[in-house]
Coordinates of C-alpha atoms in Angstrom, one line a residue:
Chain A
X1 CA 66.8 -29.3 -66.7
X2 CA 63.3 -28.0 -66.0
X3 CA 62.6 -27.0 -70.1
X4 CA 64.0 -30.7 -70.9
X5 CA 61.2 -32.8 -68.4
X6 CA 58.7 -30.2 -69.4
X7 CA 59.9 -30.0 -72.8
X8 CA 59.6 -34.2 -73.0
X9 CA 56.4 -33.9 -71.6
X10 CA 54.6 -32.2 -73.4
X11 CA 56.3 -34.6 -76.3
X12 CA 54.6 -37.6 -74.4
X13 CA 51.4 -36.0 -74.3
X14 CA 52.0 -35.4 -77.9
X15 CA 52.4 -38.9 -78.8
X16 CA 49.4 -40.1 -76.8
X17 CA 47.3 -37.5 -78.4
X18 CA 47.8 -38.6 -81.8
X19 CA 47.8 -42.5 -80.2
X20 CA 44.4 -42.1 -79.4
X21 CA 43.2 -40.1 -83.0
X22 CA 44.7 -43.7 -84.9
X23 CA 42.6 -44.5 -83.0
X24 CA 39.2 -43.2 -82.8
X25 CA 40.7 -42.2 -86.9
X26 CA 40.5 -46.4 -87.4
X27 CA 37.0 -47.1 -85.4
X28 CA 34.2 -47.7 -88.2
X29 CA 32.1 -44.6 -89.0
X30 CA 28.3 -46.1 -87.9
X31 CA 24.4 -44.3 -86.7
X32 CA 23.0 -45.7 -84.3
X33 CA 19.6 -45.2 -83.2
X34 CA 19.7 -46.1 -79.6
X35 CA 16.1 -47.0 -77.7
X36 CA 16.9 -46.7 -73.9
X37 CA 15.2 -49.0 -71.4
X38 CA 13.7 -52.1 -73.5
X39 CA 11.1 -53.6 -71.4
X40 CA 11.1 -57.1 -72.3
X41 CA 15.6 -57.6 -72.8
X42 CA 16.1 -61.2 -74.4
X43 CA 16.5 -63.6 -71.8
X44 CA 20.3 -64.9 -72.4
X45 CA 21.4 -61.1 -71.9
X46 CA 19.8 -61.5 -67.9
X47 CA 20.5 -64.7 -67.8
X48 CA 24.3 -62.8 -68.0
X49 CA 23.3 -60.4 -66.1
X50 CA 22.1 -62.7 -63.1
X51 CA 25.0 -65.3 -63.5
X52 CA 28.1 -62.1 -63.9
X53 CA 30.1 -61.3 -60.8
X54 CA 31.9 -58.6 -62.3
X55 CA 29.8 -55.9 -61.7
X56 CA 31.9 -53.3 -63.5
X57 CA 32.0 -55.1 -67.0
X58 CA 29.4 -53.8 -69.7
X59 CA 27.0 -57.2 -70.6
X60 CA 26.6 -57.4 -75.0
X61 CA 24.1 -59.4 -76.4
X62 CA 24.3 -59.3 -80.3
X63 CA 21.3 -59.8 -82.3
X64 CA 22.7 -63.4 -84.0
X65 CA 19.9 -63.5 -86.6
X66 CA 20.1 -60.0 -87.1
X67 CA 24.4 -60.2 -86.7
X68 CA 25.6 -61.4 -89.9
X69 CA 24.4 -59.0 -92.5
X70 CA 26.2 -56.6 -90.5
X71 CA 26.9 -53.3 -91.0
X72 CA 29.3 -54.3 -93.8
X73 CA 26.3 -55.0 -95.6
X74 CA 24.7 -51.7 -94.9
X75 CA 21.1 -53.4 -93.7
X76 CA 21.1 -52.5 -90.3
X77 CA 23.3 -54.4 -87.3
X78 CA 20.7 -54.7 -83.9
X79 CA 22.8 -55.2 -80.5
X80 CA 21.1 -55.5 -77.2
X81 CA 23.1 -54.0 -74.3
X82 CA 23.0 -54.2 -70.5
X83 CA 23.9 -50.9 -68.8
X84 CA 24.4 -51.2 -65.5
X85 CA 24.1 -48.4 -62.9
X86 CA 24.2 -49.6 -60.0
X87 CA 24.8 -45.8 -57.9
X88 CA 20.4 -44.7 -59.2
X89 CA 18.2 -45.1 -56.8
X90 CA 15.6 -46.5 -59.2
X91 CA 12.9 -45.8 -56.7
X92 CA 13.3 -42.4 -56.9
X93 CA 12.4 -42.1 -61.0
X94 CA 9.6 -43.9 -61.0
X95 CA 10.5 -45.7 -64.1
X96 CA 11.1 -42.9 -66.5
X97 CA 14.6 -41.7 -67.8
X98 CA 15.4 -38.2 -65.9
X99 CA 17.8 -36.1 -68.9
X100 CA 20.6 -36.9 -66.4
X101 CA 20.0 -40.5 -66.1
X102 CA 19.7 -40.7 -70.2
X103 CA 23.1 -38.3 -70.6
X104 CA 24.9 -41.5 -68.9
X105 CA 23.5 -44.1 -70.2
X106 CA 24.2 -42.1 -74.1
X107 CA 28.5 -41.3 -72.7
X108 CA 28.3 -45.0 -72.1
X109 CA 26.6 -46.6 -74.9
X110 CA 28.8 -44.9 -76.7
X111 CA 31.4 -46.3 -74.5
X112 CA 30.4 -49.7 -75.1
X113 CA 30.5 -48.9 -79.4
X114 CA 34.1 -48.0 -78.8
X115 CA 36.0 -49.7 -76.3
X116 CA 33.9 -53.7 -77.4
X117 CA 32.7 -52.9 -81.2
X118 CA 35.0 -50.9 -83.3
X119 CA 32.6 -48.2 -84.0
X120 CA 32.7 -44.8 -84.0
X121 CA 29.2 -42.6 -83.3
X122 CA 29.2 -40.1 -86.2
X123 CA 25.0 -40.1 -85.6
X124 CA 23.3 -40.7 -82.9
X125 CA 19.4 -40.9 -82.0
X126 CA 18.4 -41.5 -78.9
X127 CA 14.2 -43.2 -78.4
X128 CA 13.8 -43.6 -74.6
X129 CA 11.3 -46.1 -72.9
X130 CA 9.9 -45.4 -70.0
X131 CA 10.2 -48.5 -68.6
X132 CA 13.9 -48.1 -68.2
X133 CA 15.1 -50.3 -65.4
X134 CA 15.0 -53.5 -65.7
X135 CA 12.9 -54.4 -62.9
X136 CA 13.7 -58.3 -61.5
X137 CA 17.6 -58.0 -60.0
X138 CA 17.6 -57.0 -56.4
X139 CA 21.2 -55.9 -56.2
X140 CA 22.0 -52.9 -56.9
X141 CA 24.4 -54.9 -59.3
X142 CA 21.3 -55.5 -61.2
X143 CA 20.7 -52.6 -61.5
X144 CA 20.8 -52.5 -65.2
X145 CA 18.7 -50.7 -68.0
X146 CA 18.6 -52.4 -70.8
X147 CA 19.1 -50.6 -74.4
X148 CA 18.7 -52.1 -78.0
X149 CA 21.2 -49.8 -80.5
X150 CA 19.8 -50.6 -84.3
X151 CA 24.0 -50.3 -85.9
X152 CA 24.3 -48.2 -90.1
X153 CA 26.9 -48.3 -91.7
X154 CA 27.9 -44.1 -91.7
X155 CA 29.7 -41.6 -94.0
X156 CA 33.9 -40.3 -91.8
X157 CA 32.6 -37.0 -92.8
X158 CA 29.6 -36.6 -91.1
X159 CA 29.6 -35.2 -87.6
X160 CA 28.6 -35.7 -84.8
Chain B
X1 CA -10.2 -51.8 -51.6
X2 CA -6.3 -52.3 -53.0
X3 CA -4.0 -50.0 -53.4
X4 CA -2.2 -51.1 -56.3
X5 CA 1.8 -50.6 -56.3
X6 CA 4.1 -49.8 -59.1
X7 CA 5.3 -53.7 -58.8
X8 CA 1.3 -54.3 -59.3
X9 CA 0.8 -52.4 -62.2
X10 CA 3.7 -53.6 -64.9
X11 CA 2.1 -57.3 -63.3
X12 CA -1.2 -56.8 -64.7
X13 CA 0.4 -55.0 -67.8
X14 CA 2.5 -57.9 -68.6
X15 CA -0.1 -60.0 -68.3
X16 CA -2.4 -57.3 -70.1
X17 CA 0.0 -57.9 -72.7
X18 CA -0.9 -61.8 -73.1
X19 CA -4.7 -61.0 -73.4
X20 CA -4.2 -58.7 -75.1
X21 CA -3.6 -61.5 -78.3
X22 CA -2.1 -59.2 -80.8
X23 CA -4.1 -55.7 -80.1
X24 CA -5.5 -54.3 -76.7
X25 CA -3.0 -51.0 -77.3
X26 CA 0.5 -50.0 -77.1
X27 CA 2.6 -51.6 -74.3
X28 CA 4.7 -48.7 -74.0
X29 CA 2.2 -46.3 -73.6
X30 CA 0.3 -48.3 -70.9
X31 CA 3.8 -48.6 -69.2
X32 CA 4.3 -45.0 -70.3
X33 CA 0.8 -43.4 -68.6
X34 CA 1.3 -45.5 -65.4
X35 CA 4.6 -44.1 -64.9
X36 CA 3.5 -40.8 -65.5
X37 CA 0.7 -40.9 -63.4
X38 CA 2.6 -41.8 -61.0
X39 CA 5.2 -39.7 -61.2
X40 CA 2.0 -37.0 -60.5
X41 CA 1.4 -38.4 -57.2
X42 CA -1.5 -40.1 -58.2
X43 CA -2.6 -43.1 -57.1
X44 CA -4.1 -46.6 -58.2
X45 CA -6.7 -48.2 -56.6
X46 CA -8.8 -51.4 -57.2
X47 CA -12.0 -53.0 -56.2
X48 CA -14.0 -55.4 -56.7
X49 CA -17.3 -55.7 -57.4
X50 CA -18.4 -57.1 -53.6
X51 CA -17.3 -53.5 -52.8
X52 CA -19.7 -51.6 -54.5
X53 CA -23.4 -51.1 -53.2
X54 CA -26.0 -52.3 -55.2
X55 CA -27.4 -49.1 -56.4
X56 CA -23.6 -47.6 -57.3
X57 CA -23.1 -47.6 -60.4
X58 CA -19.1 -47.6 -62.6
X59 CA -19.0 -47.4 -66.2
X60 CA -16.4 -48.9 -69.1
X61 CA -14.4 -46.1 -70.3
X62 CA -11.6 -47.0 -73.5
X63 CA -10.7 -45.8 -77.0
X64 CA -11.7 -46.8 -80.4
X65 CA -9.5 -46.3 -83.4
X66 CA -7.2 -47.7 -85.9
X67 CA -4.7 -49.7 -84.3
X68 CA -2.5 -48.7 -87.6
X69 CA 0.0 -45.9 -87.1
X70 CA -2.2 -42.2 -88.7
X71 CA -0.2 -41.9 -92.4
X72 CA 0.7 -38.0 -92.9
X73 CA -2.7 -36.9 -94.8
X74 CA -4.4 -37.4 -92.2
X75 CA -1.9 -35.1 -89.4
X76 CA -2.2 -32.8 -92.2
X77 CA -5.7 -33.1 -92.3
X78 CA -6.6 -32.1 -88.3
X79 CA -3.5 -30.3 -87.6
X80 CA -4.8 -27.5 -86.8
X81 CA -7.7 -28.6 -84.7
X82 CA -7.7 -27.2 -80.9
X83 CA -6.8 -29.9 -79.1
X84 CA -8.7 -30.5 -75.5
X85 CA -6.4 -30.9 -72.3
X86 CA -8.1 -33.9 -70.4
X87 CA -7.7 -37.5 -72.2
X88 CA -10.7 -38.1 -74.5
X89 CA -11.3 -41.2 -71.7
X90 CA -12.0 -38.9 -69.0
X91 CA -13.7 -36.6 -71.2
X92 CA -15.6 -39.2 -72.2
X93 CA -16.6 -40.9 -68.4
X94 CA -17.4 -37.8 -67.0
X95 CA -19.8 -36.6 -70.4
X96 CA -21.8 -39.5 -69.3
X97 CA -22.0 -39.2 -65.6
X98 CA -23.4 -36.0 -66.8
X99 CA -25.9 -37.0 -68.8
X100 CA -27.4 -39.8 -66.7
X101 CA -26.9 -37.6 -63.8
X102 CA -25.3 -40.3 -62.0
X103 CA -21.5 -40.5 -60.0
X104 CA -20.0 -43.1 -61.0
X105 CA -18.0 -44.8 -57.9
X106 CA -15.5 -46.7 -59.9
X107 CA -14.4 -47.2 -64.0
X108 CA -14.9 -50.8 -66.1
X109 CA -11.8 -51.8 -68.3
X110 CA -13.8 -51.8 -71.7
X111 CA -10.8 -55.3 -72.2
X112 CA -8.3 -56.7 -70.8
X113 CA -4.9 -55.6 -73.1
X114 CA -1.0 -54.2 -72.6
X115 CA -3.0 -49.8 -73.3
X116 CA -6.6 -49.9 -72.7
X117 CA -6.2 -51.7 -69.3
X118 CA -4.0 -49.1 -68.2
X119 CA -6.1 -46.1 -70.0
X120 CA -9.1 -46.9 -68.2
X121 CA -6.9 -47.3 -65.0
X122 CA -5.7 -43.9 -65.7
X123 CA -9.0 -42.2 -66.0
X124 CA -9.7 -43.8 -62.6
X125 CA -6.4 -42.7 -61.7
X126 CA -6.9 -38.9 -62.7
X127 CA -10.9 -38.7 -61.1
X128 CA -9.6 -40.4 -57.7
X129 CA -12.0 -43.4 -57.6
X130 CA -10.5 -46.4 -58.3
X131 CA -10.7 -49.3 -60.3
X132 CA -12.9 -52.4 -60.8
X133 CA -11.5 -55.8 -60.9
X134 CA -13.3 -56.9 -64.1
X135 CA -14.1 -56.4 -67.1
X136 CA -16.8 -56.5 -69.7
X137 CA -14.6 -58.7 -72.4
X138 CA -11.5 -61.0 -70.0
X139 CA -9.1 -60.6 -73.5
X140 CA -9.2 -57.9 -75.6
X141 CA -11.3 -57.5 -79.1
X142 CA -11.9 -55.4 -81.9
X143 CA -15.4 -54.6 -81.9
X144 CA -17.7 -52.8 -79.2
X145 CA -20.0 -55.6 -79.3
X146 CA -17.9 -57.8 -77.9
X147 CA -18.7 -56.9 -74.1
X148 CA -20.3 -59.7 -71.5
X149 CA -23.0 -57.2 -70.7
X150 CA -24.9 -57.4 -73.7
X151 CA -24.2 -60.7 -74.1
X152 CA -26.1 -61.2 -70.5
X153 CA -29.0 -59.4 -72.3
X154 CA -27.6 -56.0 -71.1
X155 CA -28.1 -53.1 -72.7
X156 CA -25.1 -50.4 -72.7
X157 CA -26.1 -47.7 -74.4
X158 CA -26.7 -44.7 -73.5
X159 CA -22.5 -44.1 -74.2
X160 CA -20.4 -40.7 -74.6
X161 CA -17.8 -40.2 -76.7
X162 CA -15.2 -37.3 -77.2
X163 CA -12.3 -36.4 -79.4
X164 CA -9.2 -35.3 -78.2
X165 CA -10.5 -32.2 -79.9
X166 CA -13.0 -31.7 -78.4
X167 CA -15.9 -32.9 -80.5
X168 CA -18.6 -34.5 -77.5
X169 CA -21.9 -36.8 -78.9
X170 CA -24.2 -39.2 -76.4
X171 CA -25.2 -42.0 -77.9
X172 CA -29.1 -42.3 -75.8
X173 CA -30.7 -45.2 -78.0
X174 CA -29.0 -46.9 -81.0
X175 CA -32.2 -49.1 -83.0
X176 CA -29.2 -51.9 -82.4
X177 CA -26.7 -53.3 -80.4
X178 CA -23.8 -52.7 -83.5
X179 CA -24.9 -49.2 -83.9
X180 CA -22.9 -47.5 -81.5
X181 CA -19.7 -49.5 -82.6
X182 CA -20.6 -48.2 -86.2
X183 CA -21.3 -43.9 -84.9
X184 CA -17.8 -44.4 -82.8
X185 CA -15.7 -46.2 -85.6
X186 CA -17.1 -43.8 -88.1
X187 CA -16.3 -41.1 -85.7
X188 CA -13.3 -42.9 -85.1
X189 CA -11.8 -42.4 -88.9
X190 CA -13.0 -38.9 -88.8
X191 CA -10.8 -37.5 -85.6
X192 CA -7.9 -40.7 -85.8
X193 CA -8.9 -42.2 -82.7
X194 CA -11.8 -41.4 -80.0
X195 CA -12.8 -41.7 -76.2
X196 CA -16.4 -43.7 -75.1
X197 CA -17.9 -44.1 -72.6
X198 CA -20.9 -47.3 -72.0
X199 CA -22.0 -49.6 -70.2
X200 CA -23.3 -47.6 -66.8
X201 CA -24.3 -50.9 -64.4
X202 CA -24.8 -50.8 -61.2
X203 CA -23.3 -52.8 -58.0
X204 CA -25.9 -55.6 -58.1
X205 CA -24.9 -56.5 -61.7
X206 CA -21.7 -56.2 -61.4
X207 CA -21.8 -58.6 -58.6
X208 CA -23.5 -61.4 -60.2
X209 CA -21.8 -63.6 -62.5
X210 CA -21.8 -64.0 -65.8
X211 CA -22.6 -59.9 -66.6
X212 CA -18.6 -58.6 -66.2
X213 CA -15.3 -61.6 -66.4
X214 CA -15.3 -60.7 -62.7
X215 CA -11.8 -60.9 -61.6
X216 CA -9.8 -59.6 -64.6
X217 CA -7.6 -56.9 -63.1
X218 CA -6.4 -59.2 -60.7
X219 CA -5.9 -61.9 -63.1
X220 CA -3.7 -59.9 -65.1
X221 CA -1.6 -58.9 -62.4
X222 CA -1.3 -62.8 -61.5
X223 CA 0.1 -64.0 -65.2
X224 CA 2.1 -60.9 -65.2
X225 CA 3.5 -61.8 -61.8
X226 CA 4.3 -65.3 -62.8
X227 CA 6.6 -63.5 -65.9
X228 CA 8.2 -61.9 -63.6
X229 CA 9.5 -65.2 -61.3
X230 CA 10.0 -66.7 -64.2
X231 CA 13.1 -64.6 -65.4
X232 CA 14.0 -64.7 -61.5
X233 CA 13.9 -67.8 -60.8
X234 CA 16.4 -68.7 -64.6
X235 CA 12.2 -70.5 -65.9
X236 CA 11.6 -69.9 -69.0
X237 CA 8.7 -67.7 -68.9
X238 CA 6.8 -68.5 -71.8
X239 CA 5.9 -72.4 -70.3
X240 CA 5.2 -70.6 -66.7
X241 CA 2.7 -68.0 -68.9
X242 CA 1.5 -70.8 -70.7
X243 CA 0.7 -73.4 -67.7
X244 CA -0.5 -70.1 -65.6
X245 CA -3.2 -68.6 -68.0
X246 CA -4.0 -72.9 -68.9
X247 CA -2.6 -72.4 -72.4
X248 CA -1.6 -74.4 -74.9
X249 CA 2.0 -74.5 -76.9
X250 CA 0.6 -74.9 -80.5
X251 CA 4.0 -73.7 -82.6
X252 CA 7.4 -72.2 -83.7
X253 CA 9.4 -71.1 -86.1
X254 CA 10.2 -68.1 -88.2
X255 CA 7.9 -65.5 -89.0
X256 CA 7.8 -65.4 -93.2
X257 CA 5.9 -63.3 -94.6
X258 CA 2.8 -61.3 -92.5
X259 CA 0.7 -58.1 -94.4
X260 CA -1.5 -55.5 -92.7
X261 CA -4.0 -52.9 -94.7
X262 CA -5.9 -50.3 -92.3
X263 CA -9.4 -50.3 -93.4
X264 CA -12.9 -49.4 -92.0
X265 CA -10.0 -48.4 -88.3
X266 CA -9.9 -51.6 -88.3
X267 CA -6.2 -53.1 -89.3
X268 CA -6.9 -56.1 -90.6
X269 CA -3.5 -58.7 -91.8
X270 CA -2.4 -62.2 -91.6
X271 CA 0.7 -63.6 -90.8
X272 CA 2.3 -67.0 -91.8
X273 CA 5.1 -68.3 -89.6
X274 CA 7.5 -71.2 -91.1
X275 CA 7.8 -74.2 -88.1
X276 CA 11.3 -75.0 -87.3
X277 CA 12.3 -77.8 -84.5
X278 CA 9.2 -80.0 -84.3
X279 CA 7.1 -77.9 -86.5
X280 CA 10.3 -78.3 -89.4
X281 CA 8.4 -78.1 -92.7
X282 CA 4.4 -76.7 -91.7
X283 CA 3.0 -73.8 -91.9
X284 CA 1.3 -72.1 -89.4
X285 CA -1.3 -68.3 -90.1
X286 CA -2.9 -66.6 -88.2
X287 CA -5.6 -63.8 -89.9
X288 CA -6.2 -60.4 -86.9
X289 CA -8.9 -58.6 -87.1
X290 CA -6.9 -55.7 -84.4
X291 CA -6.8 -58.9 -82.6
X292 CA -5.4 -62.2 -83.6
X293 CA -8.6 -63.9 -84.5
X294 CA -8.1 -67.3 -86.5
X295 CA -5.1 -69.7 -87.4
X296 CA -5.0 -72.5 -89.8
X297 CA -1.9 -74.8 -89.5
X298 CA -0.8 -76.3 -92.5
X299 CA -4.8 -74.9 -93.9
X300 CA -6.2 -76.8 -91.4
X301 CA -8.3 -74.9 -89.1
X302 CA -6.7 -74.5 -85.4
X303 CA -7.7 -72.4 -83.2
X304 CA -11.4 -69.8 -83.2
X305 CA -12.5 -66.9 -82.0
X306 CA -13.2 -66.8 -79.0
X307 CA -10.7 -68.5 -78.2
X308 CA -7.2 -66.4 -77.4
X309 CA -3.8 -66.4 -80.4
X310 CA -0.9 -65.0 -79.0
X311 CA 3.1 -64.8 -80.7
X312 CA 5.2 -64.2 -78.3
X313 CA 9.1 -63.6 -79.2
X314 CA 10.9 -66.9 -78.4
X315 CA 13.8 -64.3 -77.3
X316 CA 12.3 -61.8 -75.0
X317 CA 8.9 -63.4 -74.2
X318 CA 7.3 -60.4 -75.6
X319 CA 3.8 -60.7 -76.7
X320 CA 3.9 -59.3 -79.9
X321 CA 1.3 -57.1 -80.6
X322 CA 0.2 -56.7 -84.5
X323 CA 1.8 -55.4 -87.4
X324 CA 5.2 -54.9 -85.6
X325 CA 6.9 -58.3 -87.1
X326 CA 10.3 -58.8 -88.1
X327 CA 10.2 -61.5 -90.9
X328 CA 13.0 -64.3 -90.0
X329 CA 12.3 -63.3 -85.8
X330 CA 11.9 -67.1 -83.7
X331 CA 8.6 -66.6 -82.6
X332 CA 6.5 -68.8 -80.1
X333 CA 2.3 -69.1 -80.2
X334 CA 0.7 -70.1 -77.5
X335 CA -3.3 -70.5 -77.4
X336 CA -5.6 -69.6 -74.3
X337 CA -9.0 -70.4 -73.0
X338 CA -11.9 -67.5 -73.4
X339 CA -14.0 -66.3 -70.9
X340 CA -16.9 -68.3 -70.1
X341 CA -19.1 -66.0 -71.5
X342 CA -18.4 -66.9 -75.0
X343 CA -18.2 -70.1 -75.1
X344 CA -21.7 -69.8 -74.5
X345 CA -24.5 -70.1 -77.7
X346 CA -25.7 -66.2 -77.0
X347 CA -21.2 -65.2 -76.1
X348 CA -20.6 -67.4 -79.4
X349 CA -23.0 -65.5 -82.0
X350 CA -20.9 -62.3 -80.9
X351 CA -17.7 -63.5 -80.5
X352 CA -17.6 -66.7 -81.9
X353 CA -16.2 -67.8 -85.7
X354 CA -19.4 -67.6 -87.6
X355 CA -19.3 -63.5 -86.6
X356 CA -15.9 -63.2 -88.1
X357 CA -17.5 -64.5 -91.6
X358 CA -15.6 -67.8 -90.5
X359 CA -17.3 -70.9 -92.0
X360 CA -16.6 -73.2 -89.7
X361 CA -17.7 -74.5 -86.3
X362 CA -16.3 -73.1 -82.8
X363 CA -14.4 -75.6 -81.3
X364 CA -12.9 -74.6 -77.6
X365 CA -9.3 -75.2 -77.4
X366 CA -8.8 -77.4 -74.9
X367 CA -10.5 -79.9 -77.2
X368 CA -8.4 -79.5 -80.2
X369 CA -5.2 -79.6 -78.2
X370 CA -6.0 -81.5 -75.8
X371 CA -2.8 -83.9 -76.0
X372 CA -1.3 -81.4 -77.7
X373 CA 0.3 -79.6 -74.1
X374 CA 3.7 -80.3 -74.9

């Protein structure tokens, strides 16, 4: 009985792993250049940050004039995003991106790419701007880093 | 004397980006410098010219060079030269102090620009002295000659120049004011830039109206704050900046074409914008020499130097630095009146259309656009 339960759990875990693998492989492979910390983010995105009540949601804005010739057409697609980091004390940083925050941002960016945009980053380059906090959001829920992702079609056999 | 906070400094740099008129150094580098200095525990103080004693001295410090990126050949050519630890601008400031045998009480910004004004402020922070609330142009400018101290009939020499490799030179005397530009520009071309310090002026001169542009740093701060407040209150920051700077809405459109080349230590180029909205069917052209110099609308002169031509990204309100354009990018072009010292006959001789080789008279922007404020 105990053995059967263990086997069932093992099979279920295997099924979930297979599901996850299948979902991962269905993502479009891309190379990403991430600029972390845009001091002048698109104003539409700033408005969305101010207006959005759901503090857990990532905020996305596709740069419209470039999105039409996006990844499928091989020309880079540019996506501006705001990544919320309500728990970080921005006063301590003076606006310089600490390695820990940079890592957190890269991880969150990767998450947004996969879950929101259906892309799998096979190669990522990062440029961290000096002014990474948008300085004009009064509440902690508005603590956000504005980033610009330049997404180019990648190859499935490239490794991360 | 006022100690500047991080937010004051950010406001100043944002404001400076509009006075940069396409040049004036890199916005990101300006911010980076200031953040590094804040992280290092340095303080930034702003001093009014009125706080200087008549016999105290302050001097300008700034970088000279093209805003174009260095070529691989240049990088290779200078790769094995030694580097000094100090910023060339700070080293030039010290070299001028040493030559004149005076301890300067403040730095003066050589212009108002998003990279070069913070660079002067950073030198002051490193030297532990304040930045004077004023500069020698009131905007960014391509040539050393465009200096209000010169326009007021004073000399800007002696001058010191130091390269990042540690070459140090003093220009004790020059045959003609434009020669200082020639000497340092030539040195910058074989050094990928040079730090310069000149325009050592007394407190008495700084307080004399028209010798420097008084209050230009706090004016940049005011414009930056207006931008910030507009964003906070969901107002239109482009319009807010235009109104705060008593400016004009010159054109709207998308970038149709642009060209640039690095020549003689300057970034020369032009930009064409295809009109959209109420400007549909019109073309706007801007020519620049580091900074935007002159603009035409459908072939007719629109704005001439020394008035400011400032294209901004329509989506973000960011002032665009030459040559960071993208074809298809939506832009708005703003125009601002030049500081008063440049509108005098002496000022126009150094900064008017004729100085840059354009055969057209200077007509102040407010006369050209008296009825066109959008």
